[in-house]
CSV table of C-alpha atoms and ligand atoms in Angstrom, one decimal:
chain,number,residue,atom,x,y,z
A,356,MET,CA,49.2,-31.6,3.3
A,357,CYS,CA,51.1,-29.1,4.4
A,358,VAL,CA,54.9,-28.3,2.6
A,359,GLU,CA,57.1,-28.9,5.6
A,360,CYS,CA,56.1,-31.5,7.7
A,361,GLY,CA,53.9,-33.2,5.8
A,362,CYS,CA,50.3,-33.0,8.1
A,363,GLY,CA,47.5,-32.9,6.7
A,364,SER,CA,45.7,-29.3,5.4
A,365,PRO,CA,43.8,-26.7,7.9
A,366,GLY,CA,42.0,-26.1,4.3
A,367,ASP,CA,41.2,-30.4,4.1
A,368,GLY,CA,41.2,-31.0,8.0
A,369,LYS,CA,38.7,-30.7,10.5
A,370,ARG,CA,37.8,-27.8,12.0
A,371,ALA,CA,37.1,-28.8,15.8
A,372,GLY,CA,36.3,-25.1,17.1
A,373,VAL,CA,34.7,-22.0,15.6
A,374,ALA,CA,32.0,-23.2,12.5
A,375,LEU,CA,33.9,-20.5,10.0
A,376,PRO,CA,31.4,-20.0,7.2
A,377,HIS,CA,32.5,-21.0,4.5
A,378,HIS,CA,29.9,-20.6,1.2
A,379,HIS,CA,31.4,-20.1,-1.8
A,380,HIS,CA,27.9,-19.8,-3.2
A,381,ASP,CA,26.6,-16.7,-1.5
A,382,GLU,CA,28.3,-13.4,-3.0
A,383,GLU,CA,27.5,-11.7,0.7
A,384,GLY,CA,30.1,-11.4,2.5
A,385,HIS,CA,32.2,-13.6,1.5
A,386,SER,CA,33.1,-11.8,-1.5
A,387,ALA,CA,33.8,-9.3,-0.2
A,388,PHE,CA,36.2,-10.5,0.9
A,389,HIS,CA,37.8,-12.5,-1.3
A,390,GLY,CA,36.7,-14.7,-4.3
A,391,HIS,CA,37.1,-17.9,-5.3
A,392,THR,CA,36.1,-17.8,-9.4
A,393,GLY,CA,37.6,-20.8,-10.7
A,394,GLU,CA,40.0,-22.2,-7.6
A,395,ALA,CA,37.9,-25.6,-7.0
A,396,GLY,CA,38.0,-26.4,-11.3
A,397,GLY,CA,41.5,-27.9,-12.7
A,398,VAL,CA,43.8,-26.5,-10.9
A,399,SER,CA,44.1,-30.5,-9.0
A,400,ARG,CA,44.2,-32.3,-12.7
A,401,ARG,CA,47.2,-30.5,-13.7
A,402,ARG,CA,50.4,-31.7,-13.2
A,403,VAL,CA,51.8,-29.3,-11.1
A,404,SER,CA,52.7,-30.4,-6.7
A,405,VAL,CA,50.3,-29.9,-3.9
A,406,GLU,CA,53.1,-28.5,-2.1
A,407,GLN,CA,53.5,-25.5,-5.4
A,408,ASP,CA,49.1,-25.8,-5.8
A,409,ILE,CA,48.5,-25.1,-2.0
A,410,LEU,CA,50.9,-22.4,-1.6
A,411,ALA,CA,50.0,-20.5,-4.8
A,412,LYS,CA,46.7,-20.7,-4.0
A,413,ASN,CA,47.7,-19.0,0.0
A,414,ASN,CA,49.6,-16.2,-1.9
A,415,ARG,CA,46.7,-15.2,-4.0
A,416,LEU,CA,44.1,-15.5,-0.9
A,417,ALA,CA,46.9,-13.6,1.2
A,418,ARG,CA,47.3,-10.6,-1.8
A,419,GLU,CA,43.5,-10.2,-1.9
A,420,ASN,CA,43.8,-10.2,2.5
A,421,ARG,CA,46.2,-7.1,2.0
A,422,GLU,CA,44.5,-5.2,-0.8
A,423,PHE,CA,41.5,-5.4,1.6
A,424,PHE,CA,43.1,-4.4,5.0
A,425,ARG,CA,45.2,-1.8,2.9
A,426,ALA,CA,42.1,-0.7,1.9
A,427,HIS,CA,40.5,-0.2,4.3
A,428,GLY,CA,43.5,1.3,7.0
A,429,ILE,CA,43.7,-1.7,8.9
A,430,LEU,CA,47.2,-2.9,10.4
A,431,VAL,CA,47.7,-6.2,11.1
A,432,LEU,CA,50.4,-8.8,12.8
A,433,ASN,CA,51.2,-12.1,12.4
A,434,LEU,CA,52.8,-13.5,15.5
A,435,LEU,CA,54.9,-16.5,15.4
A,436,SER,CA,56.4,-18.3,18.0
A,437,SER,CA,56.8,-21.3,18.9
A,438,PRO,CA,54.5,-22.9,21.5
A,439,GLY,CA,54.9,-20.8,24.8
A,440,SER,CA,57.0,-18.4,24.1
A,441,GLY,CA,54.2,-16.0,25.2
A,442,LYS,CA,52.3,-14.4,22.8
A,443,THR,CA,48.8,-14.6,24.5
A,444,THR,CA,50.6,-12.9,27.1
A,445,LEU,CA,51.6,-10.1,25.4
A,446,LEU,CA,48.5,-9.7,24.0
A,447,GLU,CA,47.1,-9.5,27.7
A,448,ARG,CA,49.5,-7.2,28.1
A,449,THR,CA,49.2,-4.8,26.0
A,450,ILE,CA,45.8,-5.0,26.2
A,451,GLY,CA,45.2,-3.7,29.6
A,452,ILE,CA,48.2,-0.7,28.6
A,453,LEU,CA,46.3,0.3,25.3
A,454,GLY,CA,43.4,-0.1,26.8
A,455,ASP,CA,40.1,2.2,24.5
A,456,SER,CA,43.1,4.3,23.6
A,457,VAL,CA,43.8,1.5,19.9
A,458,PRO,CA,40.8,-0.9,19.0
A,459,LEU,CA,41.6,-4.2,18.4
A,460,ALA,CA,40.5,-7.0,17.1
A,461,VAL,CA,42.3,-10.8,17.7
A,462,ILE,CA,42.6,-13.6,15.9
A,463,GLU,CA,43.2,-17.2,17.4
A,464,GLY,CA,44.9,-19.8,16.0
A,465,ASP,CA,45.7,-23.1,18.2
A,466,GLN,CA,45.0,-27.2,17.2
A,467,GLU,CA,42.2,-27.2,19.6
A,468,THR,CA,40.5,-25.0,22.3
A,469,SER,CA,39.3,-21.6,22.6
A,470,ARG,CA,41.5,-21.2,25.3
A,471,ASP,CA,43.6,-18.4,24.1
A,472,ALA,CA,40.3,-16.3,21.7
A,473,ASP,CA,39.1,-16.9,25.8
A,474,ARG,CA,42.5,-15.2,26.8
A,475,ILE,CA,41.5,-12.6,24.8
A,476,ARG,CA,37.5,-11.6,25.2
A,477,ARG,CA,38.2,-11.5,29.6
A,478,MET,CA,39.8,-8.4,28.4
A,479,GLY,CA,36.5,-6.9,26.6
A,480,VAL,CA,38.6,-7.8,22.9
A,481,PRO,CA,36.5,-9.2,20.2
A,482,ALA,CA,38.8,-12.6,19.2
A,483,VAL,CA,37.2,-15.1,16.7
A,484,GLN,CA,38.7,-18.3,17.4
A,485,ILE,CA,40.3,-20.4,14.8
A,486,ASN,CA,41.7,-24.2,15.5
A,487,THR,CA,43.3,-26.5,12.7
A,488,GLY,CA,42.6,-29.2,14.0
A,489,ALA,CA,45.4,-31.7,12.3
A,490,GLY,CA,46.7,-28.5,10.8
A,491,CYS,CA,50.5,-27.1,12.0
A,492,HIS,CA,49.9,-23.0,10.8
A,493,LEU,CA,47.1,-20.8,10.1
A,494,ASP,CA,46.4,-19.5,6.3
A,495,ALA,CA,45.0,-16.6,4.1
A,496,HIS,CA,41.8,-18.5,3.3
A,497,GLN,CA,41.1,-19.4,7.4
A,498,VAL,CA,42.1,-15.8,8.2
A,499,ALA,CA,40.0,-14.2,5.4
A,500,HIS,CA,37.1,-16.3,7.3
A,501,ALA,CA,37.8,-14.9,10.4
A,502,ALA,CA,38.4,-11.5,10.0
A,503,GLY,CA,34.5,-12.0,8.4
A,504,GLU,CA,33.2,-12.4,11.4
A,505,LEU,CA,35.2,-9.5,12.9
A,506,ASP,CA,33.4,-5.8,13.3
A,507,LEU,CA,37.0,-4.7,11.9
A,508,LEU,CA,37.2,-0.7,11.5
A,509,PRO,CA,39.6,2.1,9.8
A,510,GLY,CA,42.1,2.5,11.9
A,511,MET,CA,42.1,-0.8,14.0
A,512,ILE,CA,44.7,-3.6,14.5
A,513,LEU,CA,44.2,-6.8,14.0
A,514,VAL,CA,46.5,-9.3,15.8
A,515,ILE,CA,46.8,-12.6,14.4
A,516,GLU,CA,48.2,-15.1,17.2
A,517,ASN,CA,49.9,-17.7,14.8
A,518,VAL,CA,49.5,-21.8,15.9
A,519,GLY,CA,53.0,-22.1,17.8
A,520,ASN,CA,55.6,-23.4,15.8
A,521,LEU,CA,58.7,-22.4,13.8
A,522,VAL,CA,58.7,-23.8,10.9
A,523,CYS,CA,55.3,-24.2,8.9
A,524,PRO,CA,53.9,-20.9,9.6
A,525,ALA,CA,57.0,-19.0,7.8
A,526,LEU,CA,55.2,-20.3,5.0
A,527,PHE,CA,52.1,-18.7,4.8
A,528,ASP,CA,51.5,-15.5,4.0
A,529,LEU,CA,48.3,-14.5,5.8
A,530,GLY,CA,48.1,-10.8,4.1
A,531,GLU,CA,49.5,-9.3,7.4
A,532,SER,CA,51.1,-6.0,7.4
A,533,ALA,CA,54.7,-7.9,9.3
A,534,ARG,CA,55.8,-10.0,10.9
A,535,VAL,CA,56.3,-10.5,14.3
A,536,VAL,CA,58.3,-13.3,16.2
A,537,LEU,CA,58.5,-14.5,19.5
A,538,PHE,CA,61.5,-16.0,20.9
A,539,SER,CA,62.0,-16.6,24.8
A,540,VAL,CA,65.1,-16.8,26.4
A,541,THR,CA,64.0,-20.2,27.9
A,542,GLU,CA,64.6,-21.4,24.5
A,543,GLY,CA,68.7,-21.3,24.0
A,544,GLU,CA,70.5,-18.6,21.1
A,545,ASP,CA,70.5,-20.9,18.5
A,546,LYS,CA,67.3,-21.0,17.3
A,547,PRO,CA,67.4,-18.4,14.6
A,548,LEU,CA,70.5,-21.0,13.1
A,549,LYS,CA,68.3,-24.0,13.4
A,550,TYR,CA,64.9,-22.3,12.4
A,551,PRO,CA,66.5,-19.9,9.7
A,552,ARG,CA,63.4,-19.6,7.5
A,553,ILE,CA,61.0,-18.1,10.2
A,554,PHE,CA,63.3,-15.4,11.6
A,555,ARG,CA,64.2,-14.0,8.9
A,556,GLU,CA,60.9,-12.7,7.5
A,557,ALA,CA,60.9,-11.2,11.0
A,558,ASP,CA,60.2,-7.5,10.8
A,559,LEU,CA,60.2,-7.5,14.1
A,560,THR,CA,62.0,-10.4,16.8
A,561,LEU,CA,61.1,-9.7,20.5
A,562,LEU,CA,63.3,-12.1,23.1
A,563,THR,CA,60.7,-12.6,25.6
A,564,LYS,CA,60.4,-13.2,28.9
A,565,SER,CA,63.8,-11.1,30.0
A,566,ASP,CA,62.4,-11.4,33.9
A,567,LEU,CA,63.7,-14.9,33.7
A,568,LEU,CA,67.4,-14.0,32.6
A,569,PRO,CA,68.6,-14.0,36.3
A,570,HIS,CA,67.7,-17.7,36.3
A,571,LEU,CA,69.4,-18.7,32.5
A,572,ASP,CA,72.9,-18.5,30.8
A,573,PHE,CA,70.9,-17.2,28.1
A,574,ASP,CA,73.3,-14.9,26.5
A,575,CYS,CA,71.3,-11.9,24.1
A,576,ALA,CA,74.4,-11.1,22.2
A,577,ARG,CA,74.7,-14.3,21.2
A,578,ALA,CA,70.8,-14.7,20.2
A,579,GLN,CA,71.3,-11.4,18.7
A,580,ASN,CA,74.0,-12.1,16.9
A,581,ALA,CA,72.2,-15.0,15.6
A,582,ILE,CA,68.8,-13.3,14.4
A,583,ARG,CA,71.5,-10.4,12.5
A,584,SER,CA,73.0,-13.2,11.1
A,585,VAL,CA,69.7,-14.7,9.3
A,586,ASN,CA,67.8,-11.5,9.1
A,587,PRO,CA,70.0,-8.5,9.0
A,588,ARG,CA,67.0,-6.1,8.6
A,589,GLY,CA,64.5,-6.5,10.9
A,590,GLU,CA,64.7,-4.5,14.4
A,591,ILE,CA,65.0,-6.8,17.8
A,592,ARG,CA,63.6,-6.1,21.1
A,593,ALA,CA,63.7,-7.4,24.2
A,594,LEU,CA,60.9,-7.1,26.6
A,595,SER,CA,59.0,-9.2,30.1
A,596,ALA,CA,54.9,-9.1,29.7
A,597,ARG,CA,55.2,-10.6,33.9
A,598,THR,CA,57.0,-7.5,34.7
A,599,GLY,CA,56.8,-4.6,31.7
A,600,GLU,CA,60.2,-4.2,31.3
A,601,GLY,CA,60.6,-3.0,27.7
A,602,MET,CA,57.0,-2.7,27.0
A,603,GLU,CA,57.4,0.1,25.9
A,604,GLY,CA,59.7,-0.4,23.0
A,605,TRP,CA,57.3,-2.9,21.6
A,606,LEU,CA,54.1,0.1,21.7
A,607,THR,CA,56.8,2.8,20.0
A,608,TRP,CA,57.2,0.0,17.1
A,609,LEU,CA,53.5,-0.9,17.2
A,610,ALA,CA,52.2,2.8,17.1
A,611,ALA,CA,55.1,3.1,14.3
A,612,ARG,CA,53.6,0.7,12.1
A,613,ARG,CA,49.9,2.1,12.4
A,614,GLU,CA,51.5,5.6,11.2
A,615,GLU,CA,52.3,3.9,7.9
A,616,VAL,CA,49.1,2.6,7.6
A,617,GLY,CA,48.1,6.3,6.5
A,618,THR,CA,45.3,7.9,6.3
A,619,LEU,CA,41.9,6.0,6.7
A,620,PRO,CA,39.4,5.7,3.9
A,621,ASP,CA,36.0,5.6,5.3
A,622,PHE,CA,35.0,2.2,5.4
A,623,PRO,CA,32.3,1.8,1.9
A,624,ALA,CA,28.5,1.5,3.1
B,1501,LIG,N1,58.2,-15.6,33.0
B,1501,LIG,C1,56.9,-14.8,32.6
B,1501,LIG,N2,56.8,-16.3,31.7
B,1501,LIG,C2,55.8,-15.9,31.3
B,1501,LIG,C3,55.9,-14.4,30.2
B,1501,LIG,N3,55.3,-14.1,29.5
B,1501,LIG,C4,54.2,-15.5,29.1
B,1501,LIG,N4,54.8,-16.5,30.2
B,1501,LIG,C5,54.1,-17.9,30.9
B,1501,LIG,O1,54.8,-18.0,29.6
B,1501,LIG,C6,53.8,-19.3,29.8
B,1501,LIG,C7,53.0,-19.8,28.1
B,1501,LIG,O2,52.3,-18.4,28.2
B,1501,LIG,P1,51.1,-18.4,27.1
B,1501,LIG,O3,51.3,-16.5,26.6
B,1501,LIG,O4,50.3,-18.9,27.0
B,1501,LIG,O5,52.2,-18.5,25.2
B,1501,LIG,P2,52.1,-18.7,23.8
B,1501,LIG,O6,51.5,-19.8,23.7
B,1501,LIG,O7,52.8,-18.1,22.9
B,1501,LIG,O8,50.9,-17.8,23.5
B,1501,LIG,C8,53.1,-19.6,30.1
B,1501,LIG,O9,52.6,-20.0,31.7
B,1501,LIG,C9,52.9,-17.2,30.7
B,1501,LIG,O10,53.0,-17.2,32.6
B,1501,LIG,C10,57.1,-13.3,30.6
B,1501,LIG,O11,57.2,-12.3,30.3
B,1501,LIG,N5,57.8,-13.9,31.8
B,1502,LIG,MG1,49.1,-18.9,23.3
B,1503,LIG,ZN1,53.7,-28.6,9.1
B,1504,LIG,ZN1,36.2,-19.8,1.3
């Protein structure tokens, strides 16, 4: 059960889309990414809340993901927003600009369909679609399996487009290097005040669809103040993936995060 909205946990629900292999008994491949030692055992018998159990397990798997990504020099971004704020469009535009200069891979999360993964693959970038079915967010376990399906290389940027939702994805660490929250100018300046959790933990908040500002009464200064009031630390940038305005600011941020990944060890044979 989802801690926030009471929906079915993605791990428990049916997965309608790509069949992520889940071979707990199979040491090859799977265990290279994360182990499952003891996780099915006595936990459910203990009198802990289901919610705490879900989050604790997720945090453990997220730590394993993060260690793996860090050890292999892979920058991992968790893209979060409400549905339709422009996550996939931003990725398409970013891929269009970067071309082959930076190796990218994408994990797409949606309740149903492989439309977003198809959009990314059409741009020539490998993408794995996770369908969460009844679930409303991605979790670290799903990401571990999806990442196992991609040919990840040192120096790569792995972008995880989370399920569109301003509430539940905020609670689930995926093992990402950084969180990017998209906040489109059609959503109203007060969303950071109404959904503080997701904005609080953003390393970068992108005000998207800035090309629409002339048609709206959206006040950028008020929006920025709202973001600042819940998150004094994160960066804020505005852009339009439609016109390309502000894309350089996003790409500069991205390049700086990639630098931070540091020296890249060889992949173990
Ligand atoms: N005007 C405008 N529309 C945009 C922009 N970015 C995305 N859109 C539109 O917003 C809608 C949702 O975009 P999408 O990338 O699918 O959002 P996602 O659900 O967050 O992945 C689509 O109709 C896009 O064409 C933008 O910068 N400007
Ligand atoms: Mg999308
Ligand atoms: Zn939920
Ligand atoms: Zn597993």
